Amino acid sequence: MGEKVLVTGAAGFIGFHLSKRLIERGDQVVGIDNLNDYYDVSLKRARLAQLEGLSGFRFVKMSLEDREGLPGLFREERFDKVVNLAAQAGVRYSLINPYAYIDANIAGFINILEGCRHNNVRHLVFASSSSVYGANTKMPFSVHDNVDHPVSLYAATKKANELMAHTYSHLYKLPCTGLRFFTVYGPWGRPDMALFLFAKAIIEDRPIDVYNFGKMQRDFTYIDDIVEGVIRVTDRIAAPDPAWSGVAPDTGSSSAPYKIYNIGNNNPVELMRFIEVLEDALGKKAKKNLLPLQPGDVPATYADVDDLMKDVGFKPDTPVEVGIRRFVEWYRGHYGR
């Protein structure tokens, strides 16, 4: 057997796809998820049902905030590596229920760090987000840029995760790699994300809410590209950067075993174009409700992936025309419409 990997958020969109790929290559995966009702629990259970049929997968229902259960799991399982994908997701929901983000993303993440520290985990890979770029306008977004101006609490908690991980990397020599994901989409995707919401509304002949009057740009990144990037980075254990200097500190690396990568398509697409591609795939036009930019949203995202290419030899490149078609095929198959 390969390595034993803890995947948190295993019933989630990225966690499900990653767990499947790790198992297929021979790793043992212990997946944890609290199956909360932030979105349709039946979709999470359907993903989980696919994993539970695979040899090499074990599921444990648990929250990251469980200060007794999580340390016990770490002691019992002795993981080689940990990929932390569990979090309270969503920019807009953070305006409504801020405490959910502190509980899951801050209190939960310290429990992950403590579990790794005390149980000789060889590499912690954790989900950050393109949201950390906040008020930055220099494009493309680079891991070497300062990211001290978040515009949502969700983004602030992800930036906090990066700082917390760096502290543990520095103090305890725990290798940590943070991944800033850019607008992930594809089969089994989240129902609160634009593609899912749009497809459902168009099929049901309801209008879609198009923010920033459709001028929003996003670096839409297909799920298979995200998973490939995560796996390659997980296999490359973070190491200190010998060129790092406190005189001119680089934010993407450290004198500790710590690294940050963007995983994005490196090709921003305007929201109106994204909708056109979806309309083509569905064979049906959308009724559009044009609205201004929402609080907490940013007008554009665009990933600089030079470091990812240099270090692991990979660049996401699935075009939206391909990715959206695959999503629509899955959606019609799963929901029978």
Tab-separated table of C-alpha atoms in Angstrom:
chain	number	residue	atom	x	y	z
A	1	MET	CA	0.000	0.000	0.000
A	2	GLY	CA	0.987	3.627	-0.484
A	3	GLU	CA	0.899	6.306	2.155
A	4	LYS	CA	-1.813	6.922	4.712
A	5	VAL	CA	-3.426	10.290	4.032
A	6	LEU	CA	-6.010	12.184	6.051
A	7	VAL	CA	-8.355	14.148	3.784
A	8	THR	CA	-10.596	16.537	5.695
A	9	GLY	CA	-13.793	17.607	3.971
A	10	ALA	CA	-13.840	14.274	2.124
A	11	ALA	CA	-17.560	14.548	1.313
A	12	GLY	CA	-16.976	17.988	-0.169
A	13	PHE	CA	-16.424	18.838	-3.822
A	14	ILE	CA	-12.617	18.874	-3.930
A	15	GLY	CA	-12.206	16.376	-1.075
A	16	PHE	CA	-14.297	13.768	-2.867
A	17	HIS	CA	-12.359	14.024	-6.131
A	18	LEU	CA	-8.985	14.081	-4.357
A	19	SER	CA	-9.809	11.058	-2.177
A	20	LYS	CA	-10.836	9.099	-5.266
A	21	ARG	CA	-7.583	9.873	-7.054
A	22	LEU	CA	-5.413	9.048	-4.039
A	23	ILE	CA	-7.145	5.683	-3.591
A	24	GLU	CA	-6.820	4.887	-7.299
A	25	ARG	CA	-3.050	5.331	-7.084
A	26	GLY	CA	-2.768	3.052	-4.039
A	27	ASP	CA	-2.841	5.357	-1.026
A	28	GLN	CA	-4.948	4.656	2.056
A	29	VAL	CA	-7.354	7.498	2.727
A	30	VAL	CA	-9.119	8.308	5.963
A	31	GLY	CA	-11.755	10.900	5.152
A	32	ILE	CA	-13.469	13.068	7.707
A	33	ASP	CA	-16.435	15.382	7.235
A	34	ASN	CA	-19.133	16.710	9.537
A	35	LEU	CA	-21.773	16.563	6.757
A	36	ASN	CA	-23.160	19.959	7.788
A	37	ASP	CA	-26.180	21.448	6.059
A	38	TYR	CA	-24.521	24.543	4.552
A	39	TYR	CA	-25.673	22.989	1.297
A	40	ASP	CA	-27.655	19.893	0.268
A	41	VAL	CA	-26.481	17.027	2.499
A	42	SER	CA	-27.832	14.441	0.040
A	43	LEU	CA	-25.195	15.570	-2.493
A	44	LYS	CA	-22.463	15.083	0.126
A	45	ARG	CA	-23.848	11.628	0.941
A	46	ALA	CA	-23.951	10.722	-2.761
A	47	ARG	CA	-20.270	11.639	-3.121
A	48	LEU	CA	-19.450	9.680	0.027
A	49	ALA	CA	-21.322	6.611	-1.231
A	50	GLN	CA	-18.954	6.515	-4.223
A	51	LEU	CA	-15.918	6.563	-1.932
A	52	GLU	CA	-17.211	4.062	0.596
A	53	GLY	CA	-17.395	1.436	-2.107
A	54	LEU	CA	-13.636	1.677	-2.655
A	55	SER	CA	-11.028	-0.453	-0.919
A	56	GLY	CA	-8.564	1.755	0.916
A	57	PHE	CA	-11.098	4.329	2.130
A	58	ARG	CA	-12.447	4.800	5.647
A	59	PHE	CA	-14.895	7.510	6.624
A	60	VAL	CA	-15.178	9.149	10.037
A	61	LYS	CA	-17.949	11.662	10.701
A	62	MET	CA	-16.252	14.413	12.652
A	63	SER	CA	-15.858	18.192	12.863
A	64	LEU	CA	-12.449	19.863	12.904
A	65	GLU	CA	-13.564	21.660	16.069
A	66	ASP	CA	-13.769	18.342	17.982
A	67	ARG	CA	-10.923	18.859	20.464
A	68	GLU	CA	-11.160	15.298	21.799
A	69	GLY	CA	-12.045	13.273	18.735
A	70	LEU	CA	-9.519	14.780	16.324
A	71	PRO	CA	-6.411	14.278	18.502
A	72	GLY	CA	-7.560	10.707	19.136
A	73	LEU	CA	-7.880	10.078	15.404
A	74	PHE	CA	-4.357	11.401	14.780
A	75	ARG	CA	-2.917	9.186	17.527
A	76	GLU	CA	-4.788	6.124	16.287
A	77	GLU	CA	-4.097	6.434	12.563
A	78	ARG	CA	-0.537	7.871	12.406
A	79	PHE	CA	-1.003	9.665	9.104
A	80	ASP	CA	1.905	10.186	6.735
A	81	LYS	CA	0.324	13.293	5.215
A	82	VAL	CA	-2.699	15.490	5.780
A	83	VAL	CA	-4.683	17.438	3.183
A	84	ASN	CA	-6.983	19.883	4.944
A	85	LEU	CA	-9.907	20.851	2.694
A	86	ALA	CA	-12.612	21.099	5.362
A	87	ALA	CA	-13.751	24.658	5.983
A	88	GLN	CA	-16.770	26.862	6.157
A	89	ALA	CA	-16.854	27.969	2.542
A	90	GLY	CA	-18.481	30.880	0.755
A	91	VAL	CA	-17.790	34.608	0.661
A	92	ARG	CA	-21.433	35.742	0.848
A	93	TYR	CA	-22.424	33.451	3.723
A	94	SER	CA	-19.636	35.004	5.823
A	95	LEU	CA	-21.673	38.224	5.844
A	96	ILE	CA	-24.604	36.328	7.404
A	97	ASN	CA	-22.981	33.858	9.801
A	98	PRO	CA	-19.458	35.033	10.691
A	99	TYR	CA	-19.099	32.767	13.726
A	100	ALA	CA	-19.262	29.638	11.547
A	101	TYR	CA	-16.001	30.761	9.919
A	102	ILE	CA	-14.199	31.304	13.213
A	103	ASP	CA	-15.293	27.883	14.505
A	104	ALA	CA	-14.400	25.805	11.434
A	105	ASN	CA	-11.608	27.784	9.801
A	106	ILE	CA	-9.725	29.086	12.838
A	107	ALA	CA	-10.506	26.805	15.800
A	108	GLY	CA	-10.698	23.786	13.481
A	109	PHE	CA	-7.398	24.576	11.784
A	110	ILE	CA	-5.462	24.893	15.047
A	111	ASN	CA	-6.640	21.368	15.891
A	112	ILE	CA	-5.258	20.145	12.555
A	113	LEU	CA	-1.924	21.882	13.202
A	114	GLU	CA	-1.700	20.394	16.705
A	115	GLY	CA	-2.537	16.922	15.373
A	116	CYS	CA	0.219	17.183	12.768
A	117	ARG	CA	2.740	18.580	15.241
A	118	HIS	CA	2.263	15.867	17.858
A	119	ASN	CA	2.078	12.896	15.488
A	120	ASN	CA	5.027	13.361	13.139
A	121	VAL	CA	2.981	14.138	10.029
A	122	ARG	CA	5.452	14.530	7.165
A	123	HIS	CA	3.527	17.164	5.194
A	124	LEU	CA	0.436	19.279	5.796
A	125	VAL	CA	-1.209	20.619	2.648
A	126	PHE	CA	-4.091	22.998	3.271
A	127	ALA	CA	-6.667	24.864	1.225
A	128	SER	CA	-6.317	28.601	1.112
A	129	SER	CA	-8.200	30.678	-1.454
A	130	SER	CA	-7.812	33.250	-4.208
A	131	SER	CA	-10.032	35.386	-1.946
A	132	VAL	CA	-6.949	36.320	0.098
A	133	TYR	CA	-5.920	38.709	-2.688
A	134	GLY	CA	-8.822	40.915	-1.593
A	135	ALA	CA	-8.346	44.544	-2.636
A	136	ASN	CA	-5.262	43.779	-4.776
A	137	THR	CA	-5.615	44.942	-8.380
A	138	LYS	CA	-2.199	44.044	-9.854
A	139	MET	CA	-2.775	41.148	-12.239
A	140	PRO	CA	-2.057	38.292	-12.371
A	141	PHE	CA	-2.211	37.623	-8.640
A	142	SER	CA	1.175	36.352	-7.467
A	143	VAL	CA	2.057	34.429	-4.300
A	144	HIS	CA	4.915	36.925	-3.943
A	145	ASP	CA	2.480	39.856	-3.545
A	146	ASN	CA	1.356	41.225	-0.203
A	147	VAL	CA	-2.149	40.010	0.744
A	148	ASP	CA	-3.009	42.096	3.786
A	149	HIS	CA	-6.279	43.628	2.555
A	150	PRO	CA	-9.030	40.972	2.582
A	151	VAL	CA	-12.548	42.140	1.729
A	152	SER	CA	-14.514	39.288	3.355
A	153	LEU	CA	-14.258	37.429	6.643
A	154	TYR	CA	-13.913	34.192	4.686
A	155	ALA	CA	-10.769	35.588	3.037
A	156	ALA	CA	-9.457	36.800	6.391
A	157	THR	CA	-9.774	33.293	7.874
A	158	LYS	CA	-7.896	31.806	4.907
A	159	LYS	CA	-5.100	34.367	5.310
A	160	ALA	CA	-5.079	33.491	9.026
A	161	ASN	CA	-4.623	29.817	8.115
A	162	GLU	CA	-1.529	30.718	6.099
A	163	LEU	CA	-0.086	32.670	9.048
A	164	MET	CA	-0.912	29.907	11.536
A	165	ALA	CA	0.690	27.266	9.309
A	166	HIS	CA	3.811	29.370	8.903
A	167	THR	CA	4.111	29.709	12.682
A	168	TYR	CA	3.980	25.922	13.148
A	169	SER	CA	6.381	25.434	10.276
A	170	HIS	CA	8.813	27.846	11.927
A	171	LEU	CA	8.432	26.630	15.521
A	172	TYR	CA	8.132	22.881	14.982
A	173	LYS	CA	9.659	22.361	11.515
A	174	LEU	CA	6.301	21.054	10.275
A	175	PRO	CA	6.364	21.116	6.445
A	176	CYS	CA	3.284	23.088	5.339
A	177	THR	CA	2.035	24.020	1.876
A	178	GLY	CA	-0.925	26.322	1.313
A	179	LEU	CA	-2.910	26.228	-1.933
A	180	ARG	CA	-4.831	29.240	-3.169
A	181	PHE	CA	-7.605	27.752	-5.288
A	182	PHE	CA	-9.211	29.853	-8.015
A	183	THR	CA	-12.986	29.366	-8.660
A	184	VAL	CA	-13.179	25.581	-8.858
A	185	TYR	CA	-15.950	24.032	-10.970
A	186	GLY	CA	-16.903	20.695	-12.513
A	187	PRO	CA	-18.936	17.501	-11.917
A	188	TRP	CA	-20.136	16.997	-8.323
A	189	GLY	CA	-19.604	20.736	-7.733
A	190	ARG	CA	-21.049	22.838	-4.944
A	191	PRO	CA	-24.692	23.941	-5.325
A	192	ASP	CA	-23.868	27.417	-3.962
A	193	MET	CA	-21.416	28.131	-6.788
A	194	ALA	CA	-22.374	30.088	-9.925
A	195	LEU	CA	-22.224	27.214	-12.432
A	196	PHE	CA	-24.549	24.971	-10.402
A	197	LEU	CA	-26.943	27.814	-9.573
A	198	PHE	CA	-27.063	28.977	-13.190
A	199	ALA	CA	-27.575	25.512	-14.678
A	200	LYS	CA	-30.397	24.691	-12.261
A	201	ALA	CA	-32.159	28.018	-12.852
A	202	ILE	CA	-31.862	27.878	-16.653
A	203	ILE	CA	-33.209	24.315	-16.772
A	204	GLU	CA	-36.110	25.348	-14.497
A	205	ASP	CA	-36.772	28.430	-16.637
A	206	ARG	CA	-35.966	30.857	-13.806
A	207	PRO	CA	-33.837	34.034	-14.145
A	208	ILE	CA	-30.221	34.001	-12.972
A	209	ASP	CA	-28.608	36.736	-10.855
A	210	VAL	CA	-25.622	38.120	-12.774
A	211	TYR	CA	-23.467	40.284	-10.530
A	212	ASN	CA	-21.317	43.225	-11.610
A	213	PHE	CA	-23.600	43.319	-14.678
A	214	GLY	CA	-21.737	40.310	-16.094
A	215	LYS	CA	-18.385	42.120	-16.230
A	216	MET	CA	-16.907	40.004	-13.430
A	217	GLN	CA	-13.839	38.017	-14.473
A	218	ARG	CA	-12.895	34.733	-12.848
A	219	ASP	CA	-10.013	32.326	-13.338
A	220	PHE	CA	-12.361	29.323	-13.547
A	221	THR	CA	-10.354	26.173	-12.755
A	222	TYR	CA	-11.586	22.687	-13.621
A	223	ILE	CA	-11.704	20.150	-10.787
A	224	ASP	CA	-9.370	17.604	-12.447
A	225	ASP	CA	-6.696	20.300	-12.767
A	226	ILE	CA	-7.131	21.234	-9.103
A	227	VAL	CA	-6.727	17.605	-8.022
A	228	GLU	CA	-3.650	17.083	-10.212
A	229	GLY	CA	-2.079	20.172	-8.667
A	230	VAL	CA	-2.919	19.075	-5.109
A	231	ILE	CA	-1.428	15.615	-5.636
A	232	ARG	CA	1.788	16.912	-7.171
A	233	VAL	CA	2.237	19.443	-4.384
A	234	THR	CA	1.442	16.867	-1.676
A	235	ASP	CA	4.211	14.649	-3.073
A	236	ARG	CA	6.690	17.559	-2.962
A	237	ILE	CA	7.272	18.106	0.741
A	238	ALA	CA	7.789	21.775	1.573
A	239	ALA	CA	11.384	22.749	2.314
A	240	PRO	CA	13.067	25.960	3.493
A	241	ASP	CA	13.964	28.465	0.785
A	242	PRO	CA	17.741	29.020	1.033
A	243	ALA	CA	17.361	32.390	-0.721
A	244	TRP	CA	14.746	33.712	1.712
A	245	SER	CA	15.748	36.882	3.548
A	246	GLY	CA	14.086	38.805	6.330
A	247	VAL	CA	15.472	41.995	4.803
A	248	ALA	CA	13.158	41.607	1.795
A	249	PRO	CA	10.759	38.849	2.909
A	250	ASP	CA	9.098	36.848	0.159
A	251	THR	CA	5.487	36.059	1.104
A	252	GLY	CA	5.333	32.845	-0.942
A	253	SER	CA	8.167	30.978	0.825
A	254	SER	CA	10.187	31.064	4.047
A	255	SER	CA	13.337	30.076	5.883
A	256	ALA	CA	10.999	27.474	7.425
A	257	PRO	CA	9.629	24.468	5.458
A	258	TYR	CA	6.665	26.449	4.143
A	259	LYS	CA	5.348	27.255	0.670
A	260	ILE	CA	2.314	28.877	-0.974
A	261	TYR	CA	1.050	28.107	-4.496
A	262	ASN	CA	-1.738	29.419	-6.688
A	263	ILE	CA	-3.745	26.748	-8.494
A	264	GLY	CA	-5.694	28.534	-11.201
A	265	ASN	CA	-6.301	28.308	-14.926
A	266	ASN	CA	-4.131	31.387	-15.665
A	267	ASN	CA	-6.843	32.534	-18.082
A	268	PRO	CA	-9.628	34.749	-16.664
A	269	VAL	CA	-13.026	34.484	-18.350
A	270	GLU	CA	-15.721	37.164	-18.223
A	271	LEU	CA	-18.898	36.012	-16.514
A	272	MET	CA	-21.035	36.756	-19.591
A	273	ARG	CA	-18.809	34.468	-21.694
A	274	PHE	CA	-19.071	31.764	-19.009
A	275	ILE	CA	-22.871	32.023	-19.207
A	276	GLU	CA	-22.797	31.838	-23.031
A	277	VAL	CA	-20.808	28.586	-22.874
A	278	LEU	CA	-23.295	27.186	-20.355
A	279	GLU	CA	-26.233	28.210	-22.570
A	280	ASP	CA	-24.603	26.375	-25.505
A	281	ALA	CA	-24.064	23.237	-23.405
A	282	LEU	CA	-27.666	23.287	-22.137
A	283	GLY	CA	-29.147	24.280	-25.501
A	284	LYS	CA	-31.184	26.971	-23.780
A	285	LYS	CA	-30.863	30.723	-23.196
A	286	ALA	CA	-30.714	32.246	-19.725
A	287	LYS	CA	-32.995	34.965	-18.419
A	288	LYS	CA	-30.577	37.402	-16.794
A	289	ASN	CA	-31.159	39.607	-13.771
A	290	LEU	CA	-28.252	42.094	-13.988
A	291	LEU	CA	-27.072	43.323	-10.587
A	292	PRO	CA	-24.174	45.381	-9.124
A	293	LEU	CA	-21.104	43.862	-7.454
A	294	GLN	CA	-21.949	42.334	-4.067
A	295	PRO	CA	-20.181	43.231	-0.797
A	296	GLY	CA	-17.171	40.963	-0.255
A	297	ASP	CA	-16.818	40.130	-3.967
A	298	VAL	CA	-13.917	41.240	-6.143
A	299	PRO	CA	-14.295	42.235	-9.812
A	300	ALA	CA	-11.562	39.930	-11.155
A	301	THR	CA	-9.238	37.038	-10.294
A	302	TYR	CA	-6.249	35.866	-12.334
A	303	ALA	CA	-3.662	33.362	-11.113
A	304	ASP	CA	0.078	33.576	-11.677
A	305	VAL	CA	1.080	29.879	-11.658
A	306	ASP	CA	4.801	30.269	-12.457
A	307	ASP	CA	5.879	28.751	-9.127
A	308	LEU	CA	3.574	25.762	-9.585
A	309	MET	CA	4.996	25.142	-13.061
A	310	LYS	CA	8.584	25.584	-11.882
A	311	ASP	CA	8.316	23.321	-8.829
A	312	VAL	CA	5.935	20.538	-9.892
A	313	GLY	CA	5.807	20.904	-13.682
A	314	PHE	CA	2.078	21.445	-13.930
A	315	LYS	CA	-0.226	24.177	-15.226
A	316	PRO	CA	-4.036	23.909	-15.201
A	317	ASP	CA	-5.303	24.269	-18.762
A	318	THR	CA	-8.811	22.812	-19.165
A	319	PRO	CA	-10.850	25.372	-21.157
A	320	VAL	CA	-14.300	26.348	-19.867
A	321	GLU	CA	-15.858	24.962	-23.058
A	322	VAL	CA	-14.679	21.473	-22.051
A	323	GLY	CA	-15.230	21.793	-18.306
A	324	ILE	CA	-18.751	23.199	-18.531
A	325	ARG	CA	-19.805	20.511	-21.012
A	326	ARG	CA	-18.614	17.817	-18.603
A	327	PHE	CA	-20.464	19.484	-15.731
A	328	VAL	CA	-23.713	19.624	-17.715
A	329	GLU	CA	-23.362	15.941	-18.668
A	330	TRP	CA	-22.916	15.047	-14.996
A	331	TYR	CA	-25.751	17.323	-13.855
A	332	ARG	CA	-28.242	15.876	-16.327
A	333	GLY	CA	-27.171	12.338	-15.415
A	334	HIS	CA	-27.263	12.874	-11.663
A	335	TYR	CA	-30.524	14.809	-11.524
A	336	GLY	CA	-32.187	13.173	-14.538
A	337	ARG	CA	-33.105	16.400	-16.352
